[in-house]
Coordinates of C-alpha atoms and ligand atoms in Angstrom, one line a residue:
X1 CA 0.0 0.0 0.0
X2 CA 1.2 3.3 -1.2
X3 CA 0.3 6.3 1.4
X4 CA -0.5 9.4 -0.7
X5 CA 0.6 13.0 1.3
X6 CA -2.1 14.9 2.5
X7 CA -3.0 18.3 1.8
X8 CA -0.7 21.0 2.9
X9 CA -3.0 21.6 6.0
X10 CA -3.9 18.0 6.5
X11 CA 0.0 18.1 6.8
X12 CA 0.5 20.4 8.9
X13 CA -1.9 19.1 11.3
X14 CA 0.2 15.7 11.8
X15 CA 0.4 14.6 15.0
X16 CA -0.7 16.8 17.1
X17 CA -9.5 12.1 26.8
X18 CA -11.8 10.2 29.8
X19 CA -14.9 10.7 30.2
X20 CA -18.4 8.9 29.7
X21 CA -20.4 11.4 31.2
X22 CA -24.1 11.1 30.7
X23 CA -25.4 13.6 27.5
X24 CA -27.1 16.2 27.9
X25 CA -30.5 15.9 26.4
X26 CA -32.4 18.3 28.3
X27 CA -35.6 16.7 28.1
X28 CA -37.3 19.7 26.3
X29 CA -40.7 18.2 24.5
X30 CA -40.9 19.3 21.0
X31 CA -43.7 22.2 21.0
X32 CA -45.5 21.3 18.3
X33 CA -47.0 17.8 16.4
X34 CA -44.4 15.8 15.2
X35 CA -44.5 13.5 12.3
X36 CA -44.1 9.8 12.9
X37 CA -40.9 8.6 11.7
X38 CA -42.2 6.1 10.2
X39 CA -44.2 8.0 7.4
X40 CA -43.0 7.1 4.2
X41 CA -43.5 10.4 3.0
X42 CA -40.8 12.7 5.2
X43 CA -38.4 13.0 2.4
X44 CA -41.1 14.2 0.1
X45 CA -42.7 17.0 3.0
X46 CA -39.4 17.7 3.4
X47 CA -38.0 18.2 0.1
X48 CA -41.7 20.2 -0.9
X49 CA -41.3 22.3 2.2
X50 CA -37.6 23.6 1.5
X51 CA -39.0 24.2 -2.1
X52 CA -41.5 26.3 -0.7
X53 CA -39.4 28.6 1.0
X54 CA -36.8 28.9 -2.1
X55 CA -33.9 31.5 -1.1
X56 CA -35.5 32.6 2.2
X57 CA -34.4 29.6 4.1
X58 CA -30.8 28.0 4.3
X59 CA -29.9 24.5 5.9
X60 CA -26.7 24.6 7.8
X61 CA -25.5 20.3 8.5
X62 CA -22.3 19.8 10.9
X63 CA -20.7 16.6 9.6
X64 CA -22.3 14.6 12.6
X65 CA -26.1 14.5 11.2
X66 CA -27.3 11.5 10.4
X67 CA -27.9 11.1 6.7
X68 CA -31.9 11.8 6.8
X69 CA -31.3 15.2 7.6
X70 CA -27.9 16.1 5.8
X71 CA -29.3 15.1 2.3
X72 CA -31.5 18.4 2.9
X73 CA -28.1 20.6 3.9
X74 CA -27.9 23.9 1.6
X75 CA -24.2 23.4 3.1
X76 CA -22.3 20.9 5.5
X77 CA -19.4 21.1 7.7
X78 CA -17.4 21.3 10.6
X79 CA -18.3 24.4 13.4
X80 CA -15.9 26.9 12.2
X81 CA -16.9 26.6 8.4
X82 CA -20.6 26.3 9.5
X83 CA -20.2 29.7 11.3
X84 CA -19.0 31.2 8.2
X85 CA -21.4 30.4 6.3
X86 CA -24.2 31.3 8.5
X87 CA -22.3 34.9 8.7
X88 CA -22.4 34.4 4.8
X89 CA -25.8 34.5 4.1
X90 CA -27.4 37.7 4.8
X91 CA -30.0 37.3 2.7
X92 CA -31.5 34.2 4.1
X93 CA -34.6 35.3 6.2
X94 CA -34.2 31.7 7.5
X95 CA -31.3 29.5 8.6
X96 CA -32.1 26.1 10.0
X97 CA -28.9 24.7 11.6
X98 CA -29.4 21.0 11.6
X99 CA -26.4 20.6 14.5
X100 CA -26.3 21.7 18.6
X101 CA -27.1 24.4 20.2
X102 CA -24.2 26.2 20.7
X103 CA -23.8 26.0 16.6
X104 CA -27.2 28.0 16.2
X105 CA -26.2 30.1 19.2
X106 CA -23.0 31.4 17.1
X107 CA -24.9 31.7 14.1
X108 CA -27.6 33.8 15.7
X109 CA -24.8 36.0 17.1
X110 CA -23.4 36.0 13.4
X111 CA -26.0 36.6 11.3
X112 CA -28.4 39.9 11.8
X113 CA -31.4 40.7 13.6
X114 CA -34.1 40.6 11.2
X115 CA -32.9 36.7 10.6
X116 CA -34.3 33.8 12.4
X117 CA -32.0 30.7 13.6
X118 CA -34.1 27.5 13.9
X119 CA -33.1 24.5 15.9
X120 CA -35.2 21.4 15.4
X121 CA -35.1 19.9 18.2
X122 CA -33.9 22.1 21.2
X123 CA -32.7 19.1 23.0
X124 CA -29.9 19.1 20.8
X125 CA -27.6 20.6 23.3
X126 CA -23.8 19.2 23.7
X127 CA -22.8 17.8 27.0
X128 CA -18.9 19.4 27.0
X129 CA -20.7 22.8 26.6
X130 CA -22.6 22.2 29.3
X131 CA -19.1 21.7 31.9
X132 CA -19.0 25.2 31.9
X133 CA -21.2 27.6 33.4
X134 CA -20.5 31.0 33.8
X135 CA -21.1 31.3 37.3
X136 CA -17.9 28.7 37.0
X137 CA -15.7 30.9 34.8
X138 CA -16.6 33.7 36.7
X139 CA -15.6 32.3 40.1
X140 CA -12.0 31.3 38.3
X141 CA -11.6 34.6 36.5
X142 CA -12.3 36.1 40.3
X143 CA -9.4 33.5 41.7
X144 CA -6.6 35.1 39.6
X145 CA -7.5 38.5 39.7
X146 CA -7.0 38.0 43.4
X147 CA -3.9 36.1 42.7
X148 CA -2.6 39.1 41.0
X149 CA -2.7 36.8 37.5
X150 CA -5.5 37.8 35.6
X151 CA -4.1 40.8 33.6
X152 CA -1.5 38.3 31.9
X153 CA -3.8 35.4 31.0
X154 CA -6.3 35.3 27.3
X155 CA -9.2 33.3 27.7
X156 CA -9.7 31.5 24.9
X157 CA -13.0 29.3 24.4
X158 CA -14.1 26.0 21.9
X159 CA -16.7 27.2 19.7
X160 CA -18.3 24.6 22.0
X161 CA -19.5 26.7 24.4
X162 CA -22.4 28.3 25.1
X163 CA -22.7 32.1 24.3
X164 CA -22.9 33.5 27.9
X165 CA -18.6 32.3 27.9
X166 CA -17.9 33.3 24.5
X167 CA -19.6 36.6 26.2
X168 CA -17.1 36.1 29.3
X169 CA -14.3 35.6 26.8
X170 CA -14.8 38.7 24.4
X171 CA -15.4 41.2 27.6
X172 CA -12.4 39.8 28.9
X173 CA -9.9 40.3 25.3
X174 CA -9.9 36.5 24.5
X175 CA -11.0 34.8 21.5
X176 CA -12.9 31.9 20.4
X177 CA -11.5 29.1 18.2
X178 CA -12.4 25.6 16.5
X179 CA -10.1 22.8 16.1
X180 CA -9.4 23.7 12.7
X181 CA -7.8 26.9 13.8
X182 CA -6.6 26.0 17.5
X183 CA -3.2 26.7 17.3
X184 CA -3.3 29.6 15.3
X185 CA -5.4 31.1 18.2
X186 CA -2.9 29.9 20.6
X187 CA -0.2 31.2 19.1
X188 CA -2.6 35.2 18.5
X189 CA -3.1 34.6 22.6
X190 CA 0.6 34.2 23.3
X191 CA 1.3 37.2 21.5
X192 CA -1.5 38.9 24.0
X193 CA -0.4 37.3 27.0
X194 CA 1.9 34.7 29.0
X195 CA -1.5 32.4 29.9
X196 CA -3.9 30.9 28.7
X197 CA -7.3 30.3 30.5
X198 CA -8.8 27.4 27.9
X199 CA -11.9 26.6 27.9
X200 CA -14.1 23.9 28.2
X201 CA -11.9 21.3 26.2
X202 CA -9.5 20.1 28.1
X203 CA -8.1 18.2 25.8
X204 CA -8.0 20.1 22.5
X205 CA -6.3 22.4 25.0
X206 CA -4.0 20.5 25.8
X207 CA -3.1 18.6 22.7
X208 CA -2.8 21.8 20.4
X209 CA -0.4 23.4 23.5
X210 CA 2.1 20.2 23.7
X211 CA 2.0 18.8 20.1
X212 CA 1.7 21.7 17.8
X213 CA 3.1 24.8 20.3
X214 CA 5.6 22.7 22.3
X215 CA 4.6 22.9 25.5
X216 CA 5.3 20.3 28.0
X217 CA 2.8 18.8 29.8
X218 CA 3.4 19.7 33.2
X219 CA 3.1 23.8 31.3
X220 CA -0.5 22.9 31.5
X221 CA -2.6 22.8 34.8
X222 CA -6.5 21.4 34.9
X223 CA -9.1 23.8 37.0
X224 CA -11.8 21.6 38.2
X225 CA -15.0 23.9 38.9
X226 CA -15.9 21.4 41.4
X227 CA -13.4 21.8 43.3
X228 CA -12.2 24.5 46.3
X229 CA -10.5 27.0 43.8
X230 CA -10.1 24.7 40.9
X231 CA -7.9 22.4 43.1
X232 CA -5.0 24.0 42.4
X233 CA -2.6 25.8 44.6
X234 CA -1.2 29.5 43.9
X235 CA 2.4 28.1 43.2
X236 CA 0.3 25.9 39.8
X237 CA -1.3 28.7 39.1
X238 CA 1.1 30.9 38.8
X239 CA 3.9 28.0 37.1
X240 CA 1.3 27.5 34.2
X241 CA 1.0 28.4 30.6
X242 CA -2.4 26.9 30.2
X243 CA -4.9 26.1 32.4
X244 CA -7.1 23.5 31.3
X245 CA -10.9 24.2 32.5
X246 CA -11.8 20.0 33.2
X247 CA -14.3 19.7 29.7
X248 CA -14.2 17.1 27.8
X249 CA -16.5 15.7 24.5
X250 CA -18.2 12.4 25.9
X251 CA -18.2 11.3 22.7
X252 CA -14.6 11.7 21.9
X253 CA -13.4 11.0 25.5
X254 CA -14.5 7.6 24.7
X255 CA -11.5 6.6 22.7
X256 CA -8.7 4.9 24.4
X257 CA -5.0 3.7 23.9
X258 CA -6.4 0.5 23.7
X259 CA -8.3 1.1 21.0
X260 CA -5.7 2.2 19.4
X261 CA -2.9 -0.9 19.8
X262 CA -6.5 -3.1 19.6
X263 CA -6.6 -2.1 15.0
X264 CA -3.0 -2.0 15.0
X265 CA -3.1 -5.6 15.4
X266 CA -6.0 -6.5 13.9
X267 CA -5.6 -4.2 10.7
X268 CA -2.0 -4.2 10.1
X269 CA -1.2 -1.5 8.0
X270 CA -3.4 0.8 9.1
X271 CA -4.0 4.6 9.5
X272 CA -5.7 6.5 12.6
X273 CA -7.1 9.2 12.1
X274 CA -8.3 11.3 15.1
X275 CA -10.3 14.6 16.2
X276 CA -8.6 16.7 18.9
X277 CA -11.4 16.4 21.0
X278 CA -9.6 13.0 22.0
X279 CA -7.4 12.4 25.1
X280 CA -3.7 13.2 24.6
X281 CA -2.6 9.5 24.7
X282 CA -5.0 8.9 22.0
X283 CA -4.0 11.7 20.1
X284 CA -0.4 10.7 20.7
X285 CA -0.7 7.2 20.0
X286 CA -2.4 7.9 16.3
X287 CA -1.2 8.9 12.8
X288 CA -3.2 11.6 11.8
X289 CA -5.5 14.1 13.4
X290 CA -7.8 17.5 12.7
X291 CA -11.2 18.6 12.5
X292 CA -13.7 16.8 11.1
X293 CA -13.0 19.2 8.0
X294 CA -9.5 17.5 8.0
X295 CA -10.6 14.3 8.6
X296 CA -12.6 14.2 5.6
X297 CA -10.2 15.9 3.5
X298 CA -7.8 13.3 4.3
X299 CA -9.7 10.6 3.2
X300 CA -10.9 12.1 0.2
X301 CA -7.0 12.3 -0.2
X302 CA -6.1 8.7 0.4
X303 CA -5.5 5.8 -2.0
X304 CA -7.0 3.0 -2.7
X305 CA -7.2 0.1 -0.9
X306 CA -5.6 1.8 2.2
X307 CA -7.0 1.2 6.0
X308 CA -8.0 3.6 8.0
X309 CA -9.7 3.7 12.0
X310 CA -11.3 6.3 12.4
X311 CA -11.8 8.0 15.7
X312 CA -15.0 10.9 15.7
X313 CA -18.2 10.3 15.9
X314 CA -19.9 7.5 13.9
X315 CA -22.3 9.1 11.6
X316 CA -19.5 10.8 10.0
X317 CA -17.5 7.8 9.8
X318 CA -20.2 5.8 8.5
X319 CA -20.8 8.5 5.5
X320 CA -17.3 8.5 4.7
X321 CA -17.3 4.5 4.7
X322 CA -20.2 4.3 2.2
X323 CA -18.1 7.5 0.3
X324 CA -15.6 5.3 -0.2
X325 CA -16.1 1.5 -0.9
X326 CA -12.6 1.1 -2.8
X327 CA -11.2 2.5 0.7
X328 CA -11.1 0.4 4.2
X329 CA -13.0 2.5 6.6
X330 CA -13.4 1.3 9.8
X331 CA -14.8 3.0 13.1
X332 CA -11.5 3.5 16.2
X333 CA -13.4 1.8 18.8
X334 CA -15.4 -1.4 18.9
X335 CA -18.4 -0.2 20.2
X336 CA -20.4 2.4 18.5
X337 CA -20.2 6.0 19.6
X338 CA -22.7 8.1 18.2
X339 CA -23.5 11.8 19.5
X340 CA -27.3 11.1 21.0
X341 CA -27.8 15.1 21.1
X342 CA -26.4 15.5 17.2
X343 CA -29.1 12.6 16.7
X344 CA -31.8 14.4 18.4
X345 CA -32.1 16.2 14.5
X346 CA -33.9 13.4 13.1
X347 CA -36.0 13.8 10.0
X348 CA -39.5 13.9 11.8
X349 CA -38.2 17.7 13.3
X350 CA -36.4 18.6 10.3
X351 CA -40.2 18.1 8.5
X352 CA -41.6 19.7 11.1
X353 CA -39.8 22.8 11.9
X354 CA -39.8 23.6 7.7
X355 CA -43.5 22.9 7.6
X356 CA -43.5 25.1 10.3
X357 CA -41.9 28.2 8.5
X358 CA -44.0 27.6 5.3
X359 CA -47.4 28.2 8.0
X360 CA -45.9 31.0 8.6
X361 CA -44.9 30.4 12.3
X362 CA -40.8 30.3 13.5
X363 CA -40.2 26.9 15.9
X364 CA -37.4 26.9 18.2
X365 CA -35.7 30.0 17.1
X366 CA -32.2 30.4 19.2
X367 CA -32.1 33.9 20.4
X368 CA -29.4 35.7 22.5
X369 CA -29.7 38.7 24.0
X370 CA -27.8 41.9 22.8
X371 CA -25.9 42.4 25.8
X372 CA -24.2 39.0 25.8
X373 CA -24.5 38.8 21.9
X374 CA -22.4 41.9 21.4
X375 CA -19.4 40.6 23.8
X376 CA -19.5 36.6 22.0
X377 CA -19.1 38.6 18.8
X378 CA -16.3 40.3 19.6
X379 CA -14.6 37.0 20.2
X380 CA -16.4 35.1 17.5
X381 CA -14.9 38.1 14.8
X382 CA -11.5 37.5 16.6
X383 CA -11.8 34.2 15.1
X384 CA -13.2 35.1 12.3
X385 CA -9.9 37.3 11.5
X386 CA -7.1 35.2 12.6
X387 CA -4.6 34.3 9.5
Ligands
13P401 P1 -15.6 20.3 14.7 O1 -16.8 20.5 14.0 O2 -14.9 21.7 15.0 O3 -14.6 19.4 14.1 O4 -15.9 19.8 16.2 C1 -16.4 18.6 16.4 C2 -17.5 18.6 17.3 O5 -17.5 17.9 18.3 C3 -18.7 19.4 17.1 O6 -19.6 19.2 18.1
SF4_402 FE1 -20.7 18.0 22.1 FE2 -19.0 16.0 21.6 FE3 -21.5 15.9 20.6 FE4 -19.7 17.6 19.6 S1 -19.6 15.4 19.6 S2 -21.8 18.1 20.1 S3 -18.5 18.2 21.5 S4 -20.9 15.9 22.8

């Protein structure tokens, strides 16, 4: 088997987890009547309703939709290109984000105020964005201001937050980022500061400060909200680069070294390809990781016959399996590892929620309010304008 090089920025991303925490479906009912799932006729509503609404609507997908919804996706892809194109489309009275909540939050705070953001199903929330609250951040931030550290450390947040921290973050000069473009926040941050405050991924933090900035790992210190001032003393605090807020994806966390050595020997030959969002050993242990953007990118890019275990979440690696038959696509872990809140957009709400706009009536539309809007932005344009 011949390997073919990646991309330039599949390259660059070369080289560069715990947790099974319960998801976070917040048992929100769905307001209005849904349609069975089994109605042989969903694709057809749905496929009449988006007809319906022409140019005023537009269908964001992330990557992790199942297939019943991402067929009707004006556009897919990973969070930072979704938020692009979101702030792209001015002219779309509609924009139906078939993803989390924190996705349609951002694209709210993106796109202007006489446009609507729909979520299908508002139970599609995201459990890491959910491990920090800003009464949390807000009792850290208050920690090393009375430390004497605050004035030299950037907070710098996951888009996979909820808007009330990206709101922290831009009042407080930090910036957001995505895994596509972690490092190059890092590295804007560094230039700002001596610390950074990351937030809520541990390990993306982690993995984009040792293996692509060169940080060591005892640079990097974890603040866990639960405990008595993070459960760290002064002397960490102060000795850090990075402290680590203790977030992690319960999807990705899910991946383990064993996994890893587990296809090694059963597959010999092959590739693993990882997201950040997995725990450094992981990460360490595999050939390849990025974004989902990345990920998919670097399939596209392989040959033939060439084996690859991929370790994000299964929907995507599914698609890319049926994508490519003349590839060998296999999922990192032996059990399957689906994200239950991406899954909460099923087709029966994706009908529903257009039906709903062609009636003339806007379901779950994700609002957030000016004050906190105005401060995310900051951060989110940050972002937006890093090289
Ligand atoms: P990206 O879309 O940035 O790759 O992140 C993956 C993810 O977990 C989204 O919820
Ligand atoms: Fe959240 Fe992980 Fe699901 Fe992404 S994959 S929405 S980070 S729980």
């Amino acid at each position: 088997m011949t390997w073919v090089e990646p991309s330039p920025t599949a390259t660059a991303l070369l080289l560069l987890g715990r947790g099974a925490d319960p998801d976070t479906e917040k048992g929100v009912e769905c307001p209005g009547d849904l349609p069975a799932p089994s109605d042989p006729g969903l694709v057809e509503r749905a496929a009449r309703a988006k007809a319906a609404l022409g140019d005023r609507v537009f269908v964001l997908g992330h990557h992790y939709q199942r297939d019943e919804v991402i067929q009707f996706a004006d556009v897919t892809g990973d969070s930072f290109k979704l938020a692009r194109e979101a702030a792209a489309r001015p002219d779309a009275e509609y924009i139906v984000f078939c993803g989390v909540h924190f996705m349609a939050e951002s694209a709210d705070i993106l796109t202007s105020d006489s446009q609507r953001v729909v979520l299908p199903d508002l139970a599609a929330g995201c459990s890491m964005a959910d491990m920090a609250a800003l009464v949390q951040v807000e009792k850290a931030w208050d920690r090393f201001a009375e430390l004497g550290i605050a004035g030299e450390i950037v907070p710098v947040t996951y888009m996979n937050s909820s808007a009330d921290i990206k709101g922290f973050v831009g009042r407080n000069n930090g910036v957001v980022c995505t895994s596509s473009n972690a490092e190059t926040a890092l590295r804007w941050s560094f230039e700002q500061g001596t610390k950074v405050f990351f937030l809520p991924d541990q390990h993306l933090g982690r993995n984009t400060a040792v293996l692509k900035m060169g940080m060591s790992l005892d640079d990097c210190v974890l603040y866990d909200p639960h405990k008595p001032g993070g459960g760290l003393t002064d002397e960490q605090l102060r000795g850090a680069k990075m402290i680590l807020w203790r977030g992690h994806c319960s999807v990705h966390g899910r991946f383990t070294l064993d996994s890893v050595h587990d296809v090694r020997e059963r597959v010999p030959g092959v590739n693993v390809l990882v997201h950040p969002e997995c725990k450094h050993e992981v990460v360490t242990a595999a050939d390849y990781v990025g974004s989902t953007e990345y990920i998919i990118k670097t399939i596209e890019a392989a040959p033939a016959g060439s084996a690859w275990a991929v370790g994000t979440e299964l929907n995507l690696v599914r698609r890319l399996a049926n994508a490519h038959p003349d590839k060998q696509i296999m999922f990192l872990d032996r059990n399957i590892c689906y994200c239950s809140t991406m899954n909460r957009i099923d087709l029966p709400h994706l009908v529903w929620a257009l039906e709903e706009l062609v009636a003339g009536r806007v379901p779950n539309q994700i609002t957030v309010d000016a004050e906190t809007a105005h401060h995310a932005r900051v951060a989110l344009d940050r972002m937006l304008a890093l090289p």
